Short mmCIF file of C-alpha atoms in Angstrom, two decimals:
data_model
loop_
_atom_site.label_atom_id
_atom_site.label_comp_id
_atom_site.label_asym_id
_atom_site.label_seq_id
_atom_site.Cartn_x
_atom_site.Cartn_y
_atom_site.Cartn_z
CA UNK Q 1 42.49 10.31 -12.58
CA UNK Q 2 41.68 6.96 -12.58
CA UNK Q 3 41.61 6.51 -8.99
CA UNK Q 4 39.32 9.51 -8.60
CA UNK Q 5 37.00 7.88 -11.13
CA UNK Q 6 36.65 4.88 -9.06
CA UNK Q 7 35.92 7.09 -6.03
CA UNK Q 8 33.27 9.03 -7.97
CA UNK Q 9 31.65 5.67 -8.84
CA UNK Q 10 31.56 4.51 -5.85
CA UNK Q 11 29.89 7.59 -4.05
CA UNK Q 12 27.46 7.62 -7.08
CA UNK Q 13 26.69 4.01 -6.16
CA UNK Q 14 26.30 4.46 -2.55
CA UNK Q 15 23.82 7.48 -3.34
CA UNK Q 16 22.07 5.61 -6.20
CA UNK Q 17 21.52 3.10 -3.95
CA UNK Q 18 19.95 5.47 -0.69
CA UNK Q 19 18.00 7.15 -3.55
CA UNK Q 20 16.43 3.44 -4.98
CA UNK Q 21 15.87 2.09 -1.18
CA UNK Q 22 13.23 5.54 -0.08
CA UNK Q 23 11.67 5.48 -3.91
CA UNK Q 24 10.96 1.77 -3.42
CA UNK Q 25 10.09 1.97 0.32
CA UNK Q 26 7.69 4.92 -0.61
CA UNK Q 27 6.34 3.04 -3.37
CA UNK Q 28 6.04 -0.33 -1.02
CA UNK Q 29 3.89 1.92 1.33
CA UNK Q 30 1.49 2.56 -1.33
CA UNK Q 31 0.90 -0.08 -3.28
CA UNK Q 32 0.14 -2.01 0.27
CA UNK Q 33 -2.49 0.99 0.95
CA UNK Q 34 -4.06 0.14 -2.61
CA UNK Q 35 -3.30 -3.62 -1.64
CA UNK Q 36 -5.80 -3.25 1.24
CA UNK Q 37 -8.54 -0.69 -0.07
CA UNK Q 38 -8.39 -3.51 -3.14
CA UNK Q 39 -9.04 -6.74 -0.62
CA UNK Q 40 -11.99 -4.70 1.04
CA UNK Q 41 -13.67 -3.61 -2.11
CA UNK Q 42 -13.17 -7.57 -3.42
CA UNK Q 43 -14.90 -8.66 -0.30
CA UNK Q 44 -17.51 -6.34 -0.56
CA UNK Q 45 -18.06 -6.88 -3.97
CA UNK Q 46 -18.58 -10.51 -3.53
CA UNK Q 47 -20.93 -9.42 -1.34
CA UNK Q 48 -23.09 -7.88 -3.26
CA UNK Q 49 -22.47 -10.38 -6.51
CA UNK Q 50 -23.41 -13.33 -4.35
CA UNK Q 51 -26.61 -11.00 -2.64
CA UNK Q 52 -27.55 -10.58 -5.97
CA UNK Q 53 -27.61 -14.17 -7.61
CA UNK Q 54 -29.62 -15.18 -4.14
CA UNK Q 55 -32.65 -12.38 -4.89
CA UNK Q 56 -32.30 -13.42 -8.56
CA UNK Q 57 -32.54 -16.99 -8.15
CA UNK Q 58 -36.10 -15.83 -5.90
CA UNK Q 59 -37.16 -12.99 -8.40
CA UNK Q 60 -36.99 -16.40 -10.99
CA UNK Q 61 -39.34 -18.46 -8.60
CA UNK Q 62 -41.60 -15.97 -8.21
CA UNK Q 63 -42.71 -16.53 -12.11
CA UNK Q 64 -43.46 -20.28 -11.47
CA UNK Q 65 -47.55 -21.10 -11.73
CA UNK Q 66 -49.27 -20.94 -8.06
CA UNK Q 67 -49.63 -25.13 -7.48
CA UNK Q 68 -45.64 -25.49 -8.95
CA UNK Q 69 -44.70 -22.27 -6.25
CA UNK Q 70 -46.76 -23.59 -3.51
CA UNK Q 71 -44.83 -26.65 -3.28
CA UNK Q 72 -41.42 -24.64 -3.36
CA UNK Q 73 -42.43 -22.43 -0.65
CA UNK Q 74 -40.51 -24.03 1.90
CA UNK Q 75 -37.14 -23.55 -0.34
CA UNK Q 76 -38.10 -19.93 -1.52
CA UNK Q 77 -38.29 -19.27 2.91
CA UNK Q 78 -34.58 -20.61 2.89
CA UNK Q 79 -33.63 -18.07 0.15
CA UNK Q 80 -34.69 -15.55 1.97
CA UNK Q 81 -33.23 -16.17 4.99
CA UNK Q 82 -29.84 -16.46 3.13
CA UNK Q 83 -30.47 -13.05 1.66
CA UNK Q 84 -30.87 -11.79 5.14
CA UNK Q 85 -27.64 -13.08 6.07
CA UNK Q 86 -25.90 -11.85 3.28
CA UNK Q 87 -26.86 -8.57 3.98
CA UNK Q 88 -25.98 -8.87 7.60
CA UNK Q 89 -22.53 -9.42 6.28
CA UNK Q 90 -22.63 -6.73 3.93
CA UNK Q 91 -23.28 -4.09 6.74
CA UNK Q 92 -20.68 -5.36 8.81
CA UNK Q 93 -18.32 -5.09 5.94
CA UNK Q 94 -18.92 -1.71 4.89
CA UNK Q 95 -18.66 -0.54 8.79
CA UNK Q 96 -15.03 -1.61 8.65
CA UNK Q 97 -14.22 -0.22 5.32
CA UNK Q 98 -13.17 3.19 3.89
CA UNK Q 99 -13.42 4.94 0.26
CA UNK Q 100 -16.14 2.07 -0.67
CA UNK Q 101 -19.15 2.91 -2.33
CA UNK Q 102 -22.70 3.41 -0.20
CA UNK Q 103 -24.76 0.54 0.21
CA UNK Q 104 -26.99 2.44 3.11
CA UNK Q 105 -29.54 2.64 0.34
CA UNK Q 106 -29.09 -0.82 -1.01
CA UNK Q 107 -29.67 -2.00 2.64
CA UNK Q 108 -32.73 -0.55 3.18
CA UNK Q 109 -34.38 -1.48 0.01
CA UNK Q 110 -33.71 -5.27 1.01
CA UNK Q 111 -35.29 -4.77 4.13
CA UNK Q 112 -38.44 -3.94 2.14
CA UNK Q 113 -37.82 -6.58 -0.43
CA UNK Q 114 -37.52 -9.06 2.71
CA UNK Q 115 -40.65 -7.68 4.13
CA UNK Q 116 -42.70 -8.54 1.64
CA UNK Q 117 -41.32 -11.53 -0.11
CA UNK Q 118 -41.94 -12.75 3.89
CA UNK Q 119 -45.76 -11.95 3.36
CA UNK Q 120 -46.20 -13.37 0.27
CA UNK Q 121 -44.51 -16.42 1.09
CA UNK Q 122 -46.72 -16.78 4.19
CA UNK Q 123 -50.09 -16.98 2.16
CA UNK Q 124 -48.03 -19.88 0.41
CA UNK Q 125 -47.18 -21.44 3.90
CA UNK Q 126 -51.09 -20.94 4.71
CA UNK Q 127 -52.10 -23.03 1.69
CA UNK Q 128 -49.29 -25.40 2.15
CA UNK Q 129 -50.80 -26.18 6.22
CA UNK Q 130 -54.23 -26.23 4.75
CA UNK Q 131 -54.07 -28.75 2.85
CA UNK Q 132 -52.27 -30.80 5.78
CA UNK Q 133 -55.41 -30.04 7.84
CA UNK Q 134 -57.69 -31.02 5.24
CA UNK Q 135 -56.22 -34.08 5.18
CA UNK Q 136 -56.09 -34.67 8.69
CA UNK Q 137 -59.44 -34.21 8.75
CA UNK Q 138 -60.35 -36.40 6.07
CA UNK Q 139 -58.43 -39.19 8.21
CA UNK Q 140 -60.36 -38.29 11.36
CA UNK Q 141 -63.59 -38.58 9.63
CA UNK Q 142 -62.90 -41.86 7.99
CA UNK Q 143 -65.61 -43.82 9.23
CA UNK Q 144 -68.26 -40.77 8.90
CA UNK Q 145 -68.54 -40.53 5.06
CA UNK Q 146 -71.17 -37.89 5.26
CA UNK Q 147 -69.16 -35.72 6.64
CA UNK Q 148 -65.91 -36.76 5.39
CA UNK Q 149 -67.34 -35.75 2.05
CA UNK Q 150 -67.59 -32.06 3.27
CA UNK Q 151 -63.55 -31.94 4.06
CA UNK Q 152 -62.91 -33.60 0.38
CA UNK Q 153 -65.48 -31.14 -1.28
CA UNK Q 154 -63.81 -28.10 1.00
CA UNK Q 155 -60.05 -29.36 -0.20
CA UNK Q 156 -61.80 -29.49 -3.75
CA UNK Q 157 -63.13 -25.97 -3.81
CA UNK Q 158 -60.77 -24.63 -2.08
CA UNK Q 159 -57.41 -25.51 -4.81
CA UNK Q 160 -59.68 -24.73 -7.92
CA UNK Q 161 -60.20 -21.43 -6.35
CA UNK Q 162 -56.34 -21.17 -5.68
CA UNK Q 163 -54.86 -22.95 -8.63
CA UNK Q 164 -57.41 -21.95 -11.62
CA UNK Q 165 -58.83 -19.28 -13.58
CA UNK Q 166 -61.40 -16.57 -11.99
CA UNK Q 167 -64.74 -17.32 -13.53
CA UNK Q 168 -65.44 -19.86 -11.47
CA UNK Q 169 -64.80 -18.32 -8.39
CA UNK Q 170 -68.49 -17.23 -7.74
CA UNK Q 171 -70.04 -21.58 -8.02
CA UNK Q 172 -67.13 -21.20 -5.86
CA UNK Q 173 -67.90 -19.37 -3.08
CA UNK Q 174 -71.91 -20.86 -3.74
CA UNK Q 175 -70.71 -24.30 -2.90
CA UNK Q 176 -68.83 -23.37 0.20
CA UNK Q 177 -71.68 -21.09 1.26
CA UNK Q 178 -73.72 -24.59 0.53
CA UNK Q 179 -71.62 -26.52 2.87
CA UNK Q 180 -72.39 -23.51 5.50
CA UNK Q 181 -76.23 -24.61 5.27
CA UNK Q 182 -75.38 -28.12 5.60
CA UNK Q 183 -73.54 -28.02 8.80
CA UNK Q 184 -76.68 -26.81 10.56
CA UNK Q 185 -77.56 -30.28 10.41
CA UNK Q 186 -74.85 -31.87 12.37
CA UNK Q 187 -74.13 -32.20 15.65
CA UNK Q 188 -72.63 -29.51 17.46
CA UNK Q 189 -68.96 -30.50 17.83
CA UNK Q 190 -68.62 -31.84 14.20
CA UNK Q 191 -70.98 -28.62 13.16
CA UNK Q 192 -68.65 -26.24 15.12
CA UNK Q 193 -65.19 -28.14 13.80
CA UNK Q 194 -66.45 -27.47 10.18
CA UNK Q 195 -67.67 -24.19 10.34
CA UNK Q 196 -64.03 -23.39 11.75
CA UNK Q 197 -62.43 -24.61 9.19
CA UNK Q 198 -64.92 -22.59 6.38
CA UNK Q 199 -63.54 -19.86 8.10
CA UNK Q 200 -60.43 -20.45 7.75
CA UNK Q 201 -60.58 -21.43 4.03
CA UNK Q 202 -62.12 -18.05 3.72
CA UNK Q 203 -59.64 -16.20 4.92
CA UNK Q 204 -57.24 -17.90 2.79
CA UNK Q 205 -59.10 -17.28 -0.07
CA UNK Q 206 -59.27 -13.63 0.70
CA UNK Q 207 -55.46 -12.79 2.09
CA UNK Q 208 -54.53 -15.36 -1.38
CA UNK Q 209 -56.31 -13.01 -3.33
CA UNK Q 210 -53.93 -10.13 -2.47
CA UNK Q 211 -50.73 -12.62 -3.13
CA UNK Q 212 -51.07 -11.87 -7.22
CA UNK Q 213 -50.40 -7.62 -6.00
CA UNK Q 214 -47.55 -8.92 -3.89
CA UNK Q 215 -46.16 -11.01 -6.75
CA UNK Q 216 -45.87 -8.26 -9.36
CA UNK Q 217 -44.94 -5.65 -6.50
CA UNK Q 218 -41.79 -7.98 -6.15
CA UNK Q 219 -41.14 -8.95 -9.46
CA UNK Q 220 -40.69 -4.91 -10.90
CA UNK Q 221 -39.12 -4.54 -7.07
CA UNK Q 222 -36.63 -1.53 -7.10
CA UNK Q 223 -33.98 -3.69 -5.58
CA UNK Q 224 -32.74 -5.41 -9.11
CA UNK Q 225 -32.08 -1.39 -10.16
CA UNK Q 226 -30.29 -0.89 -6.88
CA UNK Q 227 -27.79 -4.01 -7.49
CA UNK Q 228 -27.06 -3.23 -10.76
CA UNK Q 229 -26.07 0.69 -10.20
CA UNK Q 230 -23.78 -0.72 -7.44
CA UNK Q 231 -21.89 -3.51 -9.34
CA UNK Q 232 -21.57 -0.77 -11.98
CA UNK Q 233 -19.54 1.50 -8.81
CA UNK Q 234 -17.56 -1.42 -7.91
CA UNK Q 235 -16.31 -2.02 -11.79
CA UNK Q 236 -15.57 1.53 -11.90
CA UNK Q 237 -13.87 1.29 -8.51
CA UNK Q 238 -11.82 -1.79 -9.75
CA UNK Q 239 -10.79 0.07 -12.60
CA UNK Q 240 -9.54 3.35 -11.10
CA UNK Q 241 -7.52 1.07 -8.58
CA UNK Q 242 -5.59 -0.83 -11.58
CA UNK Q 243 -5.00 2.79 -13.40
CA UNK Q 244 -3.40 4.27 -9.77
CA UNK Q 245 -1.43 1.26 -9.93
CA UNK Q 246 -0.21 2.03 -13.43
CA UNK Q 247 0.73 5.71 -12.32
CA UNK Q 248 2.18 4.63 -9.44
CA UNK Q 249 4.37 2.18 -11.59
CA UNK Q 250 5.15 5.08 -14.02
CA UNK Q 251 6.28 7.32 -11.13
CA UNK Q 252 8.46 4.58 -9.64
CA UNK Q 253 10.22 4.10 -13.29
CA UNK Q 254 10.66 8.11 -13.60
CA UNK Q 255 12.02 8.68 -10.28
CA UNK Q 256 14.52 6.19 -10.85
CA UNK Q 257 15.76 7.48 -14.02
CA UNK Q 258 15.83 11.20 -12.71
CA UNK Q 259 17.70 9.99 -9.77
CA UNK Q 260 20.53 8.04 -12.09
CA UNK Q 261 20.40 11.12 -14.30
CA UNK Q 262 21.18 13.70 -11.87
CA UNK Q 263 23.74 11.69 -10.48
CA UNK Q 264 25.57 10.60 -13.54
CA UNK Q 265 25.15 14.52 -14.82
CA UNK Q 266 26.68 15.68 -10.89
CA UNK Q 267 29.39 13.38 -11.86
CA UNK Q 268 30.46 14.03 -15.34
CA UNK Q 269 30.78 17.97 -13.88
CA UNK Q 270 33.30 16.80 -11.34
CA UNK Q 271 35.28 14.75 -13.83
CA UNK Q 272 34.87 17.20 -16.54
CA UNK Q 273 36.55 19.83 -13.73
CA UNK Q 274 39.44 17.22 -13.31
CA UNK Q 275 39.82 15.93 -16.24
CA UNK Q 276 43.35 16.24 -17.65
CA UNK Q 277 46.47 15.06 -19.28
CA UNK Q 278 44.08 13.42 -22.04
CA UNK Q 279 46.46 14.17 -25.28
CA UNK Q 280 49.16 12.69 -23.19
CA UNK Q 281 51.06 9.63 -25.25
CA UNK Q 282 49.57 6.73 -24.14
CA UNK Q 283 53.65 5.16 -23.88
CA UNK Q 284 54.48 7.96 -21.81
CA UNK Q 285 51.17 7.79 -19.24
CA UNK Q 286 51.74 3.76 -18.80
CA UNK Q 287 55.70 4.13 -17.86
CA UNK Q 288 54.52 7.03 -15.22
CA UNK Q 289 51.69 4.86 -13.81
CA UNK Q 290 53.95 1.70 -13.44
CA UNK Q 291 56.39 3.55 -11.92
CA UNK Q 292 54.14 5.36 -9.53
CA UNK Q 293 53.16 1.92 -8.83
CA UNK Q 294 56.67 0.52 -7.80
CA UNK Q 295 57.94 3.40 -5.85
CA UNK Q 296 54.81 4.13 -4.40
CA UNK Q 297 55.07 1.10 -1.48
CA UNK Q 298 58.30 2.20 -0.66
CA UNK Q 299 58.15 6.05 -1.10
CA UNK Q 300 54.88 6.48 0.86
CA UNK Q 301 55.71 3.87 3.60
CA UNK Q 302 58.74 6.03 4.65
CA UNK Q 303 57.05 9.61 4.62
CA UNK Q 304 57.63 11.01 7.83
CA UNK Q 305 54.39 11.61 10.14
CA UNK Q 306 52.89 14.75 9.52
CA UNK Q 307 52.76 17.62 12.20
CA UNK Q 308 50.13 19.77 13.63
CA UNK Q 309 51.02 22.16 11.14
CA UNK Q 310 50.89 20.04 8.38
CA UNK Q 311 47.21 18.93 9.15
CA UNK Q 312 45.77 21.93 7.81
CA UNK Q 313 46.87 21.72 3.88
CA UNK Q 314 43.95 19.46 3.48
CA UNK Q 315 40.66 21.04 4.52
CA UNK Q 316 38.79 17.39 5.43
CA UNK Q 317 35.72 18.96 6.58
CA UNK Q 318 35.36 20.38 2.93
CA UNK Q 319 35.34 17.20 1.38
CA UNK Q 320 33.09 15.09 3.70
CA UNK Q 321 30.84 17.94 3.17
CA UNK Q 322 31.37 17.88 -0.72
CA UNK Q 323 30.74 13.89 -0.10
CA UNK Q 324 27.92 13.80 1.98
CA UNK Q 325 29.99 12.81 4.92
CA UNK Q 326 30.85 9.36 3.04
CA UNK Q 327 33.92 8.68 5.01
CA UNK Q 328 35.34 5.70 2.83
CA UNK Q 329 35.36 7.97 -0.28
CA UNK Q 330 37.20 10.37 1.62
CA UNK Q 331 39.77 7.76 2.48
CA UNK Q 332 39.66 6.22 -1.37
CA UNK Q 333 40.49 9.75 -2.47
CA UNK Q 334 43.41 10.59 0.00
CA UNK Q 335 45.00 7.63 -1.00
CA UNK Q 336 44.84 7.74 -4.89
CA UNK Q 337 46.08 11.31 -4.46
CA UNK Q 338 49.17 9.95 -2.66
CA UNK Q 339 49.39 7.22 -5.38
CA UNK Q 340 48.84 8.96 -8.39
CA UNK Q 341 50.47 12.59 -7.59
CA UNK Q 342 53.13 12.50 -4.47
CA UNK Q 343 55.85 13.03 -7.57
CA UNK Q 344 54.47 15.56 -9.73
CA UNK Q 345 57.00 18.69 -8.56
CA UNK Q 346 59.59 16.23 -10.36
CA UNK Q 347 57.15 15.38 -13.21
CA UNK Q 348 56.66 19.08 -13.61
CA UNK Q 349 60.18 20.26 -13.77
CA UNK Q 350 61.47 17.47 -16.41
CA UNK Q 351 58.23 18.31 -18.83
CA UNK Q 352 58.77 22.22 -18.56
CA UNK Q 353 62.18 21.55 -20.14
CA UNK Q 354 61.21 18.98 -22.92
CA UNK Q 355 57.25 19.78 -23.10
CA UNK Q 356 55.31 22.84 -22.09
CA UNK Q 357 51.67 20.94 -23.20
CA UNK Q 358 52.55 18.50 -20.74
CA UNK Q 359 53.64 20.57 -18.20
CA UNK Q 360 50.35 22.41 -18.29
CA UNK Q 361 48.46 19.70 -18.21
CA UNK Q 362 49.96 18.07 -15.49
CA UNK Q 363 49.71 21.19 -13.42
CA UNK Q 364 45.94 21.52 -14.74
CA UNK Q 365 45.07 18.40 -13.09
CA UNK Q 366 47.11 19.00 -9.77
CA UNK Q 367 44.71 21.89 -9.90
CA UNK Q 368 42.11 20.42 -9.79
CA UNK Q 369 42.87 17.11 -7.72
CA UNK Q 370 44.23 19.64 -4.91
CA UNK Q 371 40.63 21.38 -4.79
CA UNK Q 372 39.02 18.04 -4.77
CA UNK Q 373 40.73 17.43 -1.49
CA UNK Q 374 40.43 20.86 -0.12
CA UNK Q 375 44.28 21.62 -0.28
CA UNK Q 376 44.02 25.42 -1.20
CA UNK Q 377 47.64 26.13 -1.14
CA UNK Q 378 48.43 23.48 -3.73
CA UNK Q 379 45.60 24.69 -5.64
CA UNK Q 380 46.55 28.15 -5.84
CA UNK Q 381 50.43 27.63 -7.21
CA UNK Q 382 48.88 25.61 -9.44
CA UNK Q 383 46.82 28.00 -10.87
CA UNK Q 384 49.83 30.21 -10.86
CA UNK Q 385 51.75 27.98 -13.31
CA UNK Q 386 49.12 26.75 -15.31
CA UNK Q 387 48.22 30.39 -16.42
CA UNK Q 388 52.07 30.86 -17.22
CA UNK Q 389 52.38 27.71 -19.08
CA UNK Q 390 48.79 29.14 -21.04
CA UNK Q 391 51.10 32.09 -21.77
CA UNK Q 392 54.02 29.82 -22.87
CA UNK Q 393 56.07 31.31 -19.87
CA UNK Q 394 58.94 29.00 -18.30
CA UNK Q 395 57.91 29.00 -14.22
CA UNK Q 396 60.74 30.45 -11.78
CA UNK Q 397 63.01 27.90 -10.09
CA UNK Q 398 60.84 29.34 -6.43
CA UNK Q 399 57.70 28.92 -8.05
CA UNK Q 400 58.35 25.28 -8.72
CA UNK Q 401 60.03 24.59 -5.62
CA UNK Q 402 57.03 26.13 -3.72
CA UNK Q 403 54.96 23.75 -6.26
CA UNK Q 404 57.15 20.89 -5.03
CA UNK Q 405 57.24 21.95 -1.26
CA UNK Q 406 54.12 22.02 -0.59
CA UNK Q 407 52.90 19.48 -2.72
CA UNK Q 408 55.00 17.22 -0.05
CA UNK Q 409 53.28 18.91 2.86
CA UNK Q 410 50.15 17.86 1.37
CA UNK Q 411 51.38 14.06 1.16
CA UNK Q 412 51.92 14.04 4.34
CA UNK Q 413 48.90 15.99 5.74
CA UNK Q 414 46.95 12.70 3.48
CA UNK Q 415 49.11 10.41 5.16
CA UNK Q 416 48.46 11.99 8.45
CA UNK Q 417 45.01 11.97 7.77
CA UNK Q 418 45.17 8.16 6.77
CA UNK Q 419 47.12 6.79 9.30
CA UNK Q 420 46.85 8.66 12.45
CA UNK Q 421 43.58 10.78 12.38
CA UNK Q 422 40.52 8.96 12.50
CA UNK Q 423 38.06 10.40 9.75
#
């Protein structure tokens, strides 16, 4: 019995073990799916976190005072250009990802947002090259102050228009219009050069009037609403991704407890079917087993090789299928029935005349060890004698000789089996 037990462990161990290595390889294949889809929405939502601080730090410019934004024009270009990059990146991202959230929409809108901001920012770049003109002009006229004074009076006019309030736009626009009349008066190349440039201050005037429409179109932009709705989908993606991983986690824990259970409930049926001899003195069970164990390298060596006849009291195509073909088992099993049972016919006759419980018991568990191995004959004397011991009947002399017989047939078919068949 003990022998079987170590058999029945050791098949439960080898199909524990199968059992564990497709759970965890199934569960490996996942979590690297959710491994992947959980780099690509990181990425992405860098992406966008990064896209966002860049239009934020602009959208925080854009509330400077004209003269203070004017000079940071040059920086505010550079922030946009980043922003175009970034969502350059973006798109290529979300072309080589799957299950991520849409950012079509998002990409459009800061197409518009770029549009713009680039309009706005080149009235800025318009003042910021007028004023270098201005002063190249004032340079070239150095040594004509009357005119000269017309470029410094044009510069003059010119920022107070830009940089302060309204009311005085229309002594403005008078004083310019003054500096019209006074060109008549000049030659023609210094009269044409500064009518030119009154143009040109004109139209800055005009295309910088439209740059406070531009400011407050970007400032309530829809873009800021777009970002935030998608870092609010990427959270929510983040967080569904940690809970799969949880379940997934759960599952793994559960499927490896079912598996042990069923096997450990598989296993207490078989040993519950040969269980036996378990009121037996414990005196009496350790003389048989160190017996068994002395006599057994000598008896079993000199068993003579079984016969083609012989082959058939074990059915071994029974128990590899009972075994899920496990060989070794098969092997562990033949030879602890050899050890543990090649004597019972003796056993059996001394106990009938000193102890019928005994008896029964020890032909209860030849009962079931011989349909363990698939050795029907065995198995059905057996049966035949255990349900006369039930009855308290005393066995015939030929049914315990058949008991004996062909227990010995089925040592030898095991040792066949062992020694000369390859299983």
């Amino acid at each position: 019995m003990l022998g079987q037990g170590m058999v029945l462990e050791h098949h439960q161990s080898k199909f524990v073990y199968k059992a564990m290595t497709i759970i965890g390889v199934i569960w490996l294949l996942c979590v690297s799916v959710i491994f992947v889809q959980y780099r690509q929405t990181a990425k992405m939502s860098d992406d966008v976190v990064e896209l966002g601080n860049h239009i934020m730090s602009f959208h925080n410019s854009l509330h400077f005072r004209s003269p203070y934004r004017v000079i940071h024009t040059n920086d505010m270009s550079l922030n946009i250009q980043l922003i175009y990059s970034l969502r350059v990146q973006l798109e290529a991202d979300y072309e080589h990802s799957v299950f991520q959230p849409d950012v079509t929409h998002l990409i459009y809108v800061i197409d518009k947002f770029i549009e713009k901001s680039q309009l706005f920012l080149s009235s800025d770049l318009d003042v910021l090259n007028m004023a270098e003109q201005l002063k190249l002009f004032r340079s070239e006229y150095e040594n004509q102050p009357d005119i000269r004074r017309y470029y410094v009076d044009l510069g003059a006019y010119l920022f107070e228009a830009l940089f302060t309030e309204g009311e005085q736009s229309p002594e403005i626009y008078r004083s310019l219009d003054k500096i019209m009349v006074a060109s008549q008066s000049m030659s023609p190349d210094d009269r044409q050069h500064l009518q030119l440039t009154l143009a040109k201050v004109s139209k800055l005037l005009s295309e910088y009037a439209e740059s406070g429409y531009l400011v407050n179109r970007l400032l309530q932009h829809e873009i800021y609403q777009e970002l935030h709705t998608l870092e609010n989908e990427y959270f929510k993606l983040f967080g569904f991704i940690n809970v799969l991983l949880l379940v997934l986690s759960g599952l793994l824990i559960a499927s490896l407890f079912v598996v042990v259970m069923f096997c450990q409930r598989q296993c207490r049926r078989v040993v519950e079917s040969l269980h036996s001899d378990e009121n037996e003195p414990v005196s009496e069970k350790s003389a048989e087993k160190n017996k068994g164990k002395k006599e057994v390298l000598t008896d079993v060596q000199h068993l003579p090789v079984a016969g083609t006849s012989v082959e058939s009291k074990i059915d071994i195509p029974q128990m590899l299928s009972s075994l899920n073909d496990d060989k070794e088992s098969v092997k562990m099993l033949l030879r602890v029935f050899i050890e543990d049972h090649y004597e019972d016919g003796e056993k059996l006759q001394k106990q009938i005349s000193s102890d019928l419980g005994a008896a029964m018991r020890t032909a209860h568990s030849l009962k079931g060890v011989a349909g363990t191995i698939g050795a029907n004959e065995l198995r059905i004397i057996a049966i035949d004698i255990e349900a006369k011991l039930k009855r308290e009947e005393i066995p015939t002399d030929e049914e315990i000789q058949a008991l004996t017989t062909s227990l010995d047939e089925t040592v030898k078919s095991a040792q066949f089996w062992l020694e000369q068949a390859s299983i």
